Coordinates of C-alpha atoms in Angstrom, one line a residue:
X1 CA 207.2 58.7 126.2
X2 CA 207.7 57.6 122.8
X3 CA 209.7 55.3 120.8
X4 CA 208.5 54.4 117.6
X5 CA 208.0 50.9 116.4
X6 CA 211.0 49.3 114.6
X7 CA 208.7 48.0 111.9
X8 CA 208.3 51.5 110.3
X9 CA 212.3 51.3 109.7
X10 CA 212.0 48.1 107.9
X11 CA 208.7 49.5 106.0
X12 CA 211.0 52.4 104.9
X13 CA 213.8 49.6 103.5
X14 CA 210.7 47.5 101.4
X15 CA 209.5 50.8 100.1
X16 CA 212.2 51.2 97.5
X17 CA 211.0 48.1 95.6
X18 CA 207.6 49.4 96.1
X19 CA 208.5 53.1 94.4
X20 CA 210.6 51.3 91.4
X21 CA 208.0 49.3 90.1
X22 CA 205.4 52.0 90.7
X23 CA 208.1 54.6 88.8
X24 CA 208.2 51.7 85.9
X25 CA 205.0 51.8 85.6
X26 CA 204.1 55.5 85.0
X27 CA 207.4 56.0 83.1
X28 CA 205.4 55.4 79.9
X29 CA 201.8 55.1 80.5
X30 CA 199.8 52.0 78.7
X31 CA 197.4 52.7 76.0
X32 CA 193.8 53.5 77.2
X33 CA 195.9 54.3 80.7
X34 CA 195.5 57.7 82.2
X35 CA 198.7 59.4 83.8
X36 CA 198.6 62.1 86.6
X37 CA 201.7 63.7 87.7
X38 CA 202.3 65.0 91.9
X39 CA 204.6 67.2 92.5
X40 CA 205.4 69.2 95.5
X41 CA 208.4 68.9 98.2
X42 CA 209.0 66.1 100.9
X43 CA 207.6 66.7 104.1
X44 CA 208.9 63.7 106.2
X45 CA 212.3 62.3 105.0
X46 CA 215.4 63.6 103.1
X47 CA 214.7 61.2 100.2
X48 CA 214.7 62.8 96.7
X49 CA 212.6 60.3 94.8
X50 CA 209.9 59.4 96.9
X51 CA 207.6 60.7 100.1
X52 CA 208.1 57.5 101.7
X53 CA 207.3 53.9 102.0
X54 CA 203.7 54.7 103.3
X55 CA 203.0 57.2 100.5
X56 CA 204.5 54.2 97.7
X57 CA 202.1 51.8 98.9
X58 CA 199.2 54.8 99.0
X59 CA 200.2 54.7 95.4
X60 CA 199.7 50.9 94.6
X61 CA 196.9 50.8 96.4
X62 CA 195.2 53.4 94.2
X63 CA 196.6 52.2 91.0
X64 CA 195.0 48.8 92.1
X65 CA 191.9 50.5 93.2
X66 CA 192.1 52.4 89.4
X67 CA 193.3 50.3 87.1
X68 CA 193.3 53.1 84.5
X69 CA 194.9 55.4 86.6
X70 CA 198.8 55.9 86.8
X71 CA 200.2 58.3 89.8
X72 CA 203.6 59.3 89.2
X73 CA 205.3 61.4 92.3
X74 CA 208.0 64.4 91.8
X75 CA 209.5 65.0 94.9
X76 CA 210.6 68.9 94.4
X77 CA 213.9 70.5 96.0
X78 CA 212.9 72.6 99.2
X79 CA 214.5 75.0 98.3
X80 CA 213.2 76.1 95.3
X81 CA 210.0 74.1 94.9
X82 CA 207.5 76.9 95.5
X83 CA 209.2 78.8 92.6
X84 CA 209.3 75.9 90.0
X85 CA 205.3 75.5 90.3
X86 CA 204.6 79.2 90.7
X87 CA 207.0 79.1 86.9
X88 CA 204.8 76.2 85.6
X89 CA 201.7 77.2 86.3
X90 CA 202.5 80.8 85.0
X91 CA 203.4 79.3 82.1
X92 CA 201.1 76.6 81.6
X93 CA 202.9 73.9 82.7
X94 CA 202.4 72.7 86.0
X95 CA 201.5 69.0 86.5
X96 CA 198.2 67.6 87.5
X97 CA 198.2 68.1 91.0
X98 CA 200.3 70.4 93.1
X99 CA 201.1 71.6 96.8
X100 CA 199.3 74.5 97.2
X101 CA 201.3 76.5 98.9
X102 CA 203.2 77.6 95.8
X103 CA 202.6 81.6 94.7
X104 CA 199.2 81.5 92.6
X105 CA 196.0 83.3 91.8
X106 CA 192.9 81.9 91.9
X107 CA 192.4 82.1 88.2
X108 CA 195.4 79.5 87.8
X109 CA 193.7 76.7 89.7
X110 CA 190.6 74.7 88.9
X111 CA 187.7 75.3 91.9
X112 CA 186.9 72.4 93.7
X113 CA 183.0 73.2 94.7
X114 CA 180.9 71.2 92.6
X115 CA 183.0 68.3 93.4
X116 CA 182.7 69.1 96.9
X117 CA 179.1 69.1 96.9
X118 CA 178.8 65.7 95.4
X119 CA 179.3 62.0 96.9
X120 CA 182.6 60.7 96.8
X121 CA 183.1 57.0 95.7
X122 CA 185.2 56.0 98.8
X123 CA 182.6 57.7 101.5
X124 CA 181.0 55.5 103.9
X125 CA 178.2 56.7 103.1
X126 CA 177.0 57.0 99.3
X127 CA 174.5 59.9 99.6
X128 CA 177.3 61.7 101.6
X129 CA 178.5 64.6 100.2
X130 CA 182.6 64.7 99.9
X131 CA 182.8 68.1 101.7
X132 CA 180.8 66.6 104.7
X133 CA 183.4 63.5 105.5
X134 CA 185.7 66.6 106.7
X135 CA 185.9 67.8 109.9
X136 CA 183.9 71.0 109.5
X137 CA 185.9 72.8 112.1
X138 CA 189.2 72.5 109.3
X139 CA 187.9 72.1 106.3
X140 CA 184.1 72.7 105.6
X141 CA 181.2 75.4 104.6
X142 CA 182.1 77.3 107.6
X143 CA 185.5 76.9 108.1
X144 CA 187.4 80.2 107.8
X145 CA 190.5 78.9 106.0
X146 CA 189.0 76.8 103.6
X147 CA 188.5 78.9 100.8
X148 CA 191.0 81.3 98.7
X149 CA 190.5 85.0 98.3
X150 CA 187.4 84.5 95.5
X151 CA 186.1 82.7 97.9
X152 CA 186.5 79.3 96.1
X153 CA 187.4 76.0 97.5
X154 CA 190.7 75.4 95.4
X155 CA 192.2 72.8 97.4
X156 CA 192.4 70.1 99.5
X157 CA 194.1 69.0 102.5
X158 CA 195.1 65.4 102.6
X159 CA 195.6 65.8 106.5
X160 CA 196.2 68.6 108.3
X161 CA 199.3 70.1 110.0
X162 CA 200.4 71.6 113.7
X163 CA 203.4 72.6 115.0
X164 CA 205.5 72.1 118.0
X165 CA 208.3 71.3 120.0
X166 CA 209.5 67.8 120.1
X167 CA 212.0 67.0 123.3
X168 CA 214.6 64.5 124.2
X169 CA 213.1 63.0 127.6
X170 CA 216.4 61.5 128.6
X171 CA 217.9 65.1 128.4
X172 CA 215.3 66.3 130.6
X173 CA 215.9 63.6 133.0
X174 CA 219.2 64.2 132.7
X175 CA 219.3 67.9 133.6
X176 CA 216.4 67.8 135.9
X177 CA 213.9 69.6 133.7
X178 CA 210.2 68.9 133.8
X179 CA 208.0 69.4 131.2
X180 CA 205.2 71.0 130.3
X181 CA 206.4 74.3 130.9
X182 CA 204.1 77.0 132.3
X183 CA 205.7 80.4 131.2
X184 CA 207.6 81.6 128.5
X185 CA 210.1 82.1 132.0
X186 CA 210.2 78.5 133.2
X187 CA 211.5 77.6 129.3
X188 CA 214.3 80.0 129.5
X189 CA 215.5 78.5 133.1
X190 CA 215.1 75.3 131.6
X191 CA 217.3 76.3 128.9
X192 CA 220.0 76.7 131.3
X193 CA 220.0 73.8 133.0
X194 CA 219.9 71.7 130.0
X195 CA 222.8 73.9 129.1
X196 CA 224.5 72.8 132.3
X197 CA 224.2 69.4 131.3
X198 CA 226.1 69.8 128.2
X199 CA 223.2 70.5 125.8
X200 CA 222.3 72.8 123.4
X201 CA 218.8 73.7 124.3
X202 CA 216.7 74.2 121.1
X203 CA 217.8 73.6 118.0
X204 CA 217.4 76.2 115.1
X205 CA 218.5 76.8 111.6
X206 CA 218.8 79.6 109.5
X207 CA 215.7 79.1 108.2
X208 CA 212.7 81.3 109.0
X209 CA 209.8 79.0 110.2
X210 CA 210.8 78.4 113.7
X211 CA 211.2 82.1 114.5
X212 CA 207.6 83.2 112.9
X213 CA 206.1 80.4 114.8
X214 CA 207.6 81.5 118.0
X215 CA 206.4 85.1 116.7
X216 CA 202.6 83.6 116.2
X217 CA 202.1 82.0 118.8
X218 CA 203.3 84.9 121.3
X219 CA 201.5 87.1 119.0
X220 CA 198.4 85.4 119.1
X221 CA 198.0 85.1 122.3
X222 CA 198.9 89.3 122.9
X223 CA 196.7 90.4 120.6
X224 CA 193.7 87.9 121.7
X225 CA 192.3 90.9 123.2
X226 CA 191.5 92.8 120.0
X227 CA 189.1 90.0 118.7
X228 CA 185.6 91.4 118.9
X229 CA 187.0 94.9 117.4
X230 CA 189.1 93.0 114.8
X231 CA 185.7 90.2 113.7
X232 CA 184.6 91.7 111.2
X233 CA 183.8 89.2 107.9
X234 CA 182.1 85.9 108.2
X235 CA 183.8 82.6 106.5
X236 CA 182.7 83.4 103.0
X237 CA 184.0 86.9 103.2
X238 CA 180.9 88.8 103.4
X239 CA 180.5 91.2 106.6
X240 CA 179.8 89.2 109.9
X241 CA 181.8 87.1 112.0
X242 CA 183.6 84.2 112.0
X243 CA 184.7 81.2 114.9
X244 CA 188.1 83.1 114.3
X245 CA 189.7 85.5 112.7
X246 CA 189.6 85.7 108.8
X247 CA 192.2 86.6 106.8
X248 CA 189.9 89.1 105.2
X249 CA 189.5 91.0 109.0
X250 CA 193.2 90.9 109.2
X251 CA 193.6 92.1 105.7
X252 CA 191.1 95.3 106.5
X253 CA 192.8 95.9 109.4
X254 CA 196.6 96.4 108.4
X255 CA 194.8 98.5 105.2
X256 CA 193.0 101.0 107.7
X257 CA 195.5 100.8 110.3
X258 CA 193.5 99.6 113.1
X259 CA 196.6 96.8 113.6
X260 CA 199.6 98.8 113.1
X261 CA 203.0 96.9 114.2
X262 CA 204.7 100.7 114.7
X263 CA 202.1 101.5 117.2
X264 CA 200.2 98.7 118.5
X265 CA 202.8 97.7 121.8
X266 CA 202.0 93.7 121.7
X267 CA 203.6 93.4 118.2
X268 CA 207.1 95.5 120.0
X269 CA 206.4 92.8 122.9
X270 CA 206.1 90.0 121.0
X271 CA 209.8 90.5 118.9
X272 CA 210.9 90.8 122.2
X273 CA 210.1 87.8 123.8
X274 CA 211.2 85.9 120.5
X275 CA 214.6 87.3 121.1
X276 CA 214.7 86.6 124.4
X277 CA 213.8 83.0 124.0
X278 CA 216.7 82.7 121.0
X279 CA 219.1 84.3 123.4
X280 CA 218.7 81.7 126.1
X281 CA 217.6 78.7 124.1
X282 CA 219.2 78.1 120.6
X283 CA 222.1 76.3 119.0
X284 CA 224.5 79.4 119.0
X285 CA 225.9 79.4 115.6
X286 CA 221.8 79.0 114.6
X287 CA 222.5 81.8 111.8
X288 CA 225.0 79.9 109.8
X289 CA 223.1 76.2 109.5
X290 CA 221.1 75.6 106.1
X291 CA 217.9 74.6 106.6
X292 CA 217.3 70.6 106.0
X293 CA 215.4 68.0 107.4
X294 CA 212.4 67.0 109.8
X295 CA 213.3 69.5 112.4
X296 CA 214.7 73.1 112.1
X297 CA 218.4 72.1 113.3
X298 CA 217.6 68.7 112.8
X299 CA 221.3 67.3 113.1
X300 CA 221.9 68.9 116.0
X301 CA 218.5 67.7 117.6
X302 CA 218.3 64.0 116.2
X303 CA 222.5 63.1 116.7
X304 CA 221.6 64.7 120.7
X305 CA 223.9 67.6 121.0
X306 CA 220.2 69.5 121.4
X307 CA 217.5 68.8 123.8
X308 CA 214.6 70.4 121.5
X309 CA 213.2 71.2 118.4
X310 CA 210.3 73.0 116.2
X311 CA 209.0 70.3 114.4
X312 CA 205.1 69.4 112.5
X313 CA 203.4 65.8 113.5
X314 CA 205.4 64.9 109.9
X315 CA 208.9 65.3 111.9
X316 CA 208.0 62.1 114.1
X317 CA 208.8 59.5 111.2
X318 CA 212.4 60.8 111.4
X319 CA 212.6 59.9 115.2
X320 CA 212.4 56.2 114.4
X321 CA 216.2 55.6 114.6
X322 CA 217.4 57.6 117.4
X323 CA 218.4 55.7 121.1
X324 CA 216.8 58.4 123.6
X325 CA 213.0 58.4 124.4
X326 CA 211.0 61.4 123.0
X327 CA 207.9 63.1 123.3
X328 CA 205.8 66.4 122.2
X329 CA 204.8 69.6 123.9
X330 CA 203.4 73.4 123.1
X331 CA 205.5 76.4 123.6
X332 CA 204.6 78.1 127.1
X333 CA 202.4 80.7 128.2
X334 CA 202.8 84.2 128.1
X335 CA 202.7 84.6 132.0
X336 CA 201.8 88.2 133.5
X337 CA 205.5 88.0 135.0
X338 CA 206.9 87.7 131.4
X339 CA 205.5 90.3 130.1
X340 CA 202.4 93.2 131.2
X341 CA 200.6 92.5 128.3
X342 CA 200.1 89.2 128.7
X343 CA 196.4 88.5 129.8
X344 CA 196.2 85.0 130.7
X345 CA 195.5 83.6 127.1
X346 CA 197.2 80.6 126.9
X347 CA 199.7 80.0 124.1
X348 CA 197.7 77.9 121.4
X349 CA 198.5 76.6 117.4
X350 CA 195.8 74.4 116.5
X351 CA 195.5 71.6 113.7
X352 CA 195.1 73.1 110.8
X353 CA 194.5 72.5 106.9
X354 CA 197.7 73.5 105.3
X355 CA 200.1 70.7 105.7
X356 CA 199.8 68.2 102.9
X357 CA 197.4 70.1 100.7
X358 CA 197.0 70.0 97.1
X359 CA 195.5 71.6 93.8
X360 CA 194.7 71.5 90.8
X361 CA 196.3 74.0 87.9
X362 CA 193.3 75.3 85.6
X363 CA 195.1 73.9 82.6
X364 CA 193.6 70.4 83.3
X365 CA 191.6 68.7 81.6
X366 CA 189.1 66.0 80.7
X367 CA 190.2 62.7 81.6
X368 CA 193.2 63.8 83.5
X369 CA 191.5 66.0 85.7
X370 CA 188.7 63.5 86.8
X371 CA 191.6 61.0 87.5
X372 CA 193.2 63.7 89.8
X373 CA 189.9 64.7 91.3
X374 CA 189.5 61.2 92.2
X375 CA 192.9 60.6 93.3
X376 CA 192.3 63.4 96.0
X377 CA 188.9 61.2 97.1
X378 CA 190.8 58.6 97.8
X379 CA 193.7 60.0 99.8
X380 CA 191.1 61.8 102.2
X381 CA 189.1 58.6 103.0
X382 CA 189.5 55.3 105.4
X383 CA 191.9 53.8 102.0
X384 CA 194.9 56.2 103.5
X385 CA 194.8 55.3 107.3
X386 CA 198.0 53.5 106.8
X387 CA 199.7 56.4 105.1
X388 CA 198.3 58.7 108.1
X389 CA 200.2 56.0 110.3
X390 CA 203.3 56.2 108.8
X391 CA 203.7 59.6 108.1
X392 CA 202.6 60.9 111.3
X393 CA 199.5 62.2 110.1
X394 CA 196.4 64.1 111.5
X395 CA 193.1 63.2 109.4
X396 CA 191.2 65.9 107.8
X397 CA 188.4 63.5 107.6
X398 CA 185.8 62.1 110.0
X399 CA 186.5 58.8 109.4
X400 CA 190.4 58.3 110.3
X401 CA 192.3 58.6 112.9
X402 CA 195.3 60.3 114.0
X403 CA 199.2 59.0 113.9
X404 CA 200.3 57.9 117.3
X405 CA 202.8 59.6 119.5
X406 CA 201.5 63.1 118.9
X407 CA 199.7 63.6 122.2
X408 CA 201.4 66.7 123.1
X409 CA 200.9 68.3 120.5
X410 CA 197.0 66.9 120.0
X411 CA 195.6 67.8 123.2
X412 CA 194.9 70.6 125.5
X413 CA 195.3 74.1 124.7
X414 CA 198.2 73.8 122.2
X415 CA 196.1 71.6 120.3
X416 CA 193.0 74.7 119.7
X417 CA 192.7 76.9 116.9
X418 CA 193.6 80.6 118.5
X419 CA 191.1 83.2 117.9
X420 CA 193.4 85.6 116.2
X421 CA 195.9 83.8 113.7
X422 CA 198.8 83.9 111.9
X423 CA 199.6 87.3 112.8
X424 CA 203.4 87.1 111.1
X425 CA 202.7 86.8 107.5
X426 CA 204.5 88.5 104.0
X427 CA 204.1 89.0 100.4
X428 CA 204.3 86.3 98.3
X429 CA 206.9 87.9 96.4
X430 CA 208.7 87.2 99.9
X431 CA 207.8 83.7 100.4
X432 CA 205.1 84.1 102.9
X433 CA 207.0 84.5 105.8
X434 CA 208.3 87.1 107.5
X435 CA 212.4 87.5 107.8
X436 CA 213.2 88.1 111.7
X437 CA 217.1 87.1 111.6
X438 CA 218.4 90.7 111.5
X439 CA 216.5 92.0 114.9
X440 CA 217.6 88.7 116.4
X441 CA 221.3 88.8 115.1
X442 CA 220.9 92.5 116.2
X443 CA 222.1 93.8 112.8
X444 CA 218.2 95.9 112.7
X445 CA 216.8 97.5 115.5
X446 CA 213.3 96.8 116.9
X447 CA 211.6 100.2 115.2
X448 CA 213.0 98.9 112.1
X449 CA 211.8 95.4 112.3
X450 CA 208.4 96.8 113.0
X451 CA 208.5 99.5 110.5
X452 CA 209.6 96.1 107.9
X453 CA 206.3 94.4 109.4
X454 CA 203.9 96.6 108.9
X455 CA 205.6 97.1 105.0
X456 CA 205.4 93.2 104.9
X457 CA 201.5 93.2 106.2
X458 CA 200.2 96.3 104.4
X459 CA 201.8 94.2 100.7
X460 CA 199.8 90.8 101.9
X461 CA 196.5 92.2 102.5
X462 CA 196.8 94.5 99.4
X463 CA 197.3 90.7 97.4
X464 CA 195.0 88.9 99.1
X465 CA 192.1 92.3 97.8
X466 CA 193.3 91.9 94.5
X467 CA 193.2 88.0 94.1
X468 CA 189.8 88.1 96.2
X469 CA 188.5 90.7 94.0
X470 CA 187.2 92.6 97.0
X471 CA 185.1 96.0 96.2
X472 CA 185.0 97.7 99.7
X473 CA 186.1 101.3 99.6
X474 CA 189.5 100.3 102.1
X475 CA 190.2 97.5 99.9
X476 CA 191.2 100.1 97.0
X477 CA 194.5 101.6 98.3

């Protein structure tokens, strides 16, 4: 069980002294001083200035490191932060370095390779080449997410990200529940018990993350079966395999219809476990709360009236504060008595590159874009193991170490990369992410979700050819 230490509450308070002197500083940079500009939206805490007290001191500590070098840090609204940079880099604009999930092609953004293939100055070892402190499985030569459409290393990730659900361990008690769960079954009963107890018993929000993770990772595991037929293009997106599933194999399969979400069952199967689980499990006015927060219904999960919630390993710093023990676990299996498609793969997410990653916009330059190369060396070496700590980070990087009290999430089967990925994923004209609240609010039926899906899917992969610049015959429609 987990309660986290005290002292990262009184960290928090020092930090604001920290982040006004570091704000003076690169308000109006020195002469012979070089200033870099962050920007990207606040993945831990509700604070509108700052990333927290971990990332001020991350700051200091590289300004101290660089004495040439000031960072500044513009924490972007969440709700509109992808389309402000997506604007600013359209038009030129866009700071020094930014989070790279905002809308882009890979014409906008500076490649990252022949910086890659040289030594950093913080590696433990100087003849080491920066791309070889990663861990190779995430972020590396082979890895299959590493690289954009062009096949170019445009970013990189300061740690990496996974996804879970965070419970409150007195509620169980309370109610009698045991966790793990084995089946997608034994969460539902659980939700009635904890409901019996007076809880709520996962939290949710309007927004749309906590649905298409429920949707993956039931998905996922469904469709495991189609693998070898759906293997078809190596890491670097030339015809082979990969360890899992590129997004170029998923691309060519929506385009020639070999995955087709009207005809293929597990995708029919999958929306309905999802709605089945939000049936029995969520906050029941989930459709009318604004997203917010740590966790997807945070107020309702962190003030107790709910015993769960989604959350990333960057949710745990908001757990500091609250009086009931916690801890982490992996959404259930999809047992053969939940569903006849099931198989017996388990239900698995996987670290992954992707949570605090960053870029750089082509229009920089010179001096300014050495000082952000080097600013991304020193955030992904052992200099940053504090930050990790605080922020309830997972290393990218060999040499660091995770954040405690992410166990559940960090271990077993939850905790490996599944073979077939990130099967719910849209335009970016739509924001990446599929929109499920109709079917679940029962406003659309399934055939039209489906029919909305494969719409959604066909758009993505016909993107992700253009911005890769792919040639192939079934890349043309």
């Amino acid at each position: 069980m987990n309660r986290r230490s005290p002292l990262l509450a009184s960290v928090a308070l020092l930090g604001v002294s920290t982040f006004a002197l570091t704000s003076c500083a690169a308000s109006g940079a020195e002469d012979g001083v070089v200033e870099i500009t962050i920007a990207g939206p606040n993945q831990w805490n509700s604070e509108t200035t700052t990333f927290g007290a971990g990332w001020d001191q991350l700051i200091a500590d590289f300004e101290e490191a660089n004495p040439g070098i000031r960072v500044k840090t513009n924490v972007l609204p969440g709700a509109d932060w992808s389309q402000t940079l997506s604007t600013q880099l359209s038009a030129g604009t866009a700071p020094e370095l930014i989070f790279n999930q905002a809308p882009h092609s890979p014409e906008q953004i500076v490649a990252l390779d022949d910086y890659l293939d040289a030594p950093s100055p913080y590696a433990e070892g100087e003849e080491e080449r920066w791309i070889d402190t990663f861990n190779q499985a995430y972020f590396g030569e082979s890895a299959t997410r590493a690289r954009n459409a062009a096949g170019e290393f445009e970013w990189i990730p300061f740690n990496l990200v996974i996804a879970g659900m965070f419970y409150n361990a007195d509620a169980f008690e309370e109610a009698g529940v045991a966790a793990p769960f084995d089946s997608v079954g034994d969460l539902i009963d659980a939700c009635g018990k904890l409901q019996d107890a007076g809880y709520d018993g996962i939290a949710a929000d309007r927004g749309p993350l906590t649905a298409t993770w429920i949707f993956n990772t039931i998905s996922s595991a469904l469709l495991d079966k189609y693998k070898d037929e759906l293997n078809q293009f190596d890491a670097e997106g030339n015809q082979g395999t990969a360890s899992e599933v590129t997004q170029k194999s998923l691309a060519k399969a929506y385009l020639t219809g070999e995955l087709d979400p009207t005809t293929t069952p597990e995708f029919g199967e999958s929306l309905r476990l999802m709605k089945d689980v939000y049936d029995a499990c969520m906050t029941p006015n989930w459709s009318g709360i604004n997203t917010g927060g740590a966790f997807h219904g945070a107020e309702d999960f962190l003030s107790g009236r709910a015993a769960i919630a989604w959350g990333s390993n960057f949710s745990a710093p908001a757990l500091d504060e609250v009086s009931w023990e916690w801890n982490t676990l992996g959404f259930p299996d999809v047992s053969t008595a939940d569903s006849e498609y099931a198989d017996g793969t388990p239900s698995r997410f996987g670290a992954a590159p992707g949570g605090t990653s960053y870029m750089i916009p082509a229009t920089t330059k010179g001096e300014k874009l050495d000082a952000a190369v080097r600013f991304m060396q020193f955030i992904t070496s052992p200099r940053a193991q504090d930050w990790l700590d605080s922020s309830g980070g997972i290393p990218s990087t060999n040499d660091t170490v995770a954040a405690p009290g992410l166990e559940g999430l960090t271990s077993g089967q939850w905790a490996e990369t599944p073979i077939v990925k990130d099967i719910g994923i849209s335009s970016k004209a739509k924001g990446g992410l599929p929109d499920f609240s109709g079917y679940l609010l029962e406003t659309k039926t399934e055939q039209e979700q489906l029919a909305e899906l494969k719409a959604d899917f066909i758009l993505w992969a016909q993107e992700l050819a253009a911005d890769g610049g792919w040639t192939e015959d079934w890349a043309q429609g």
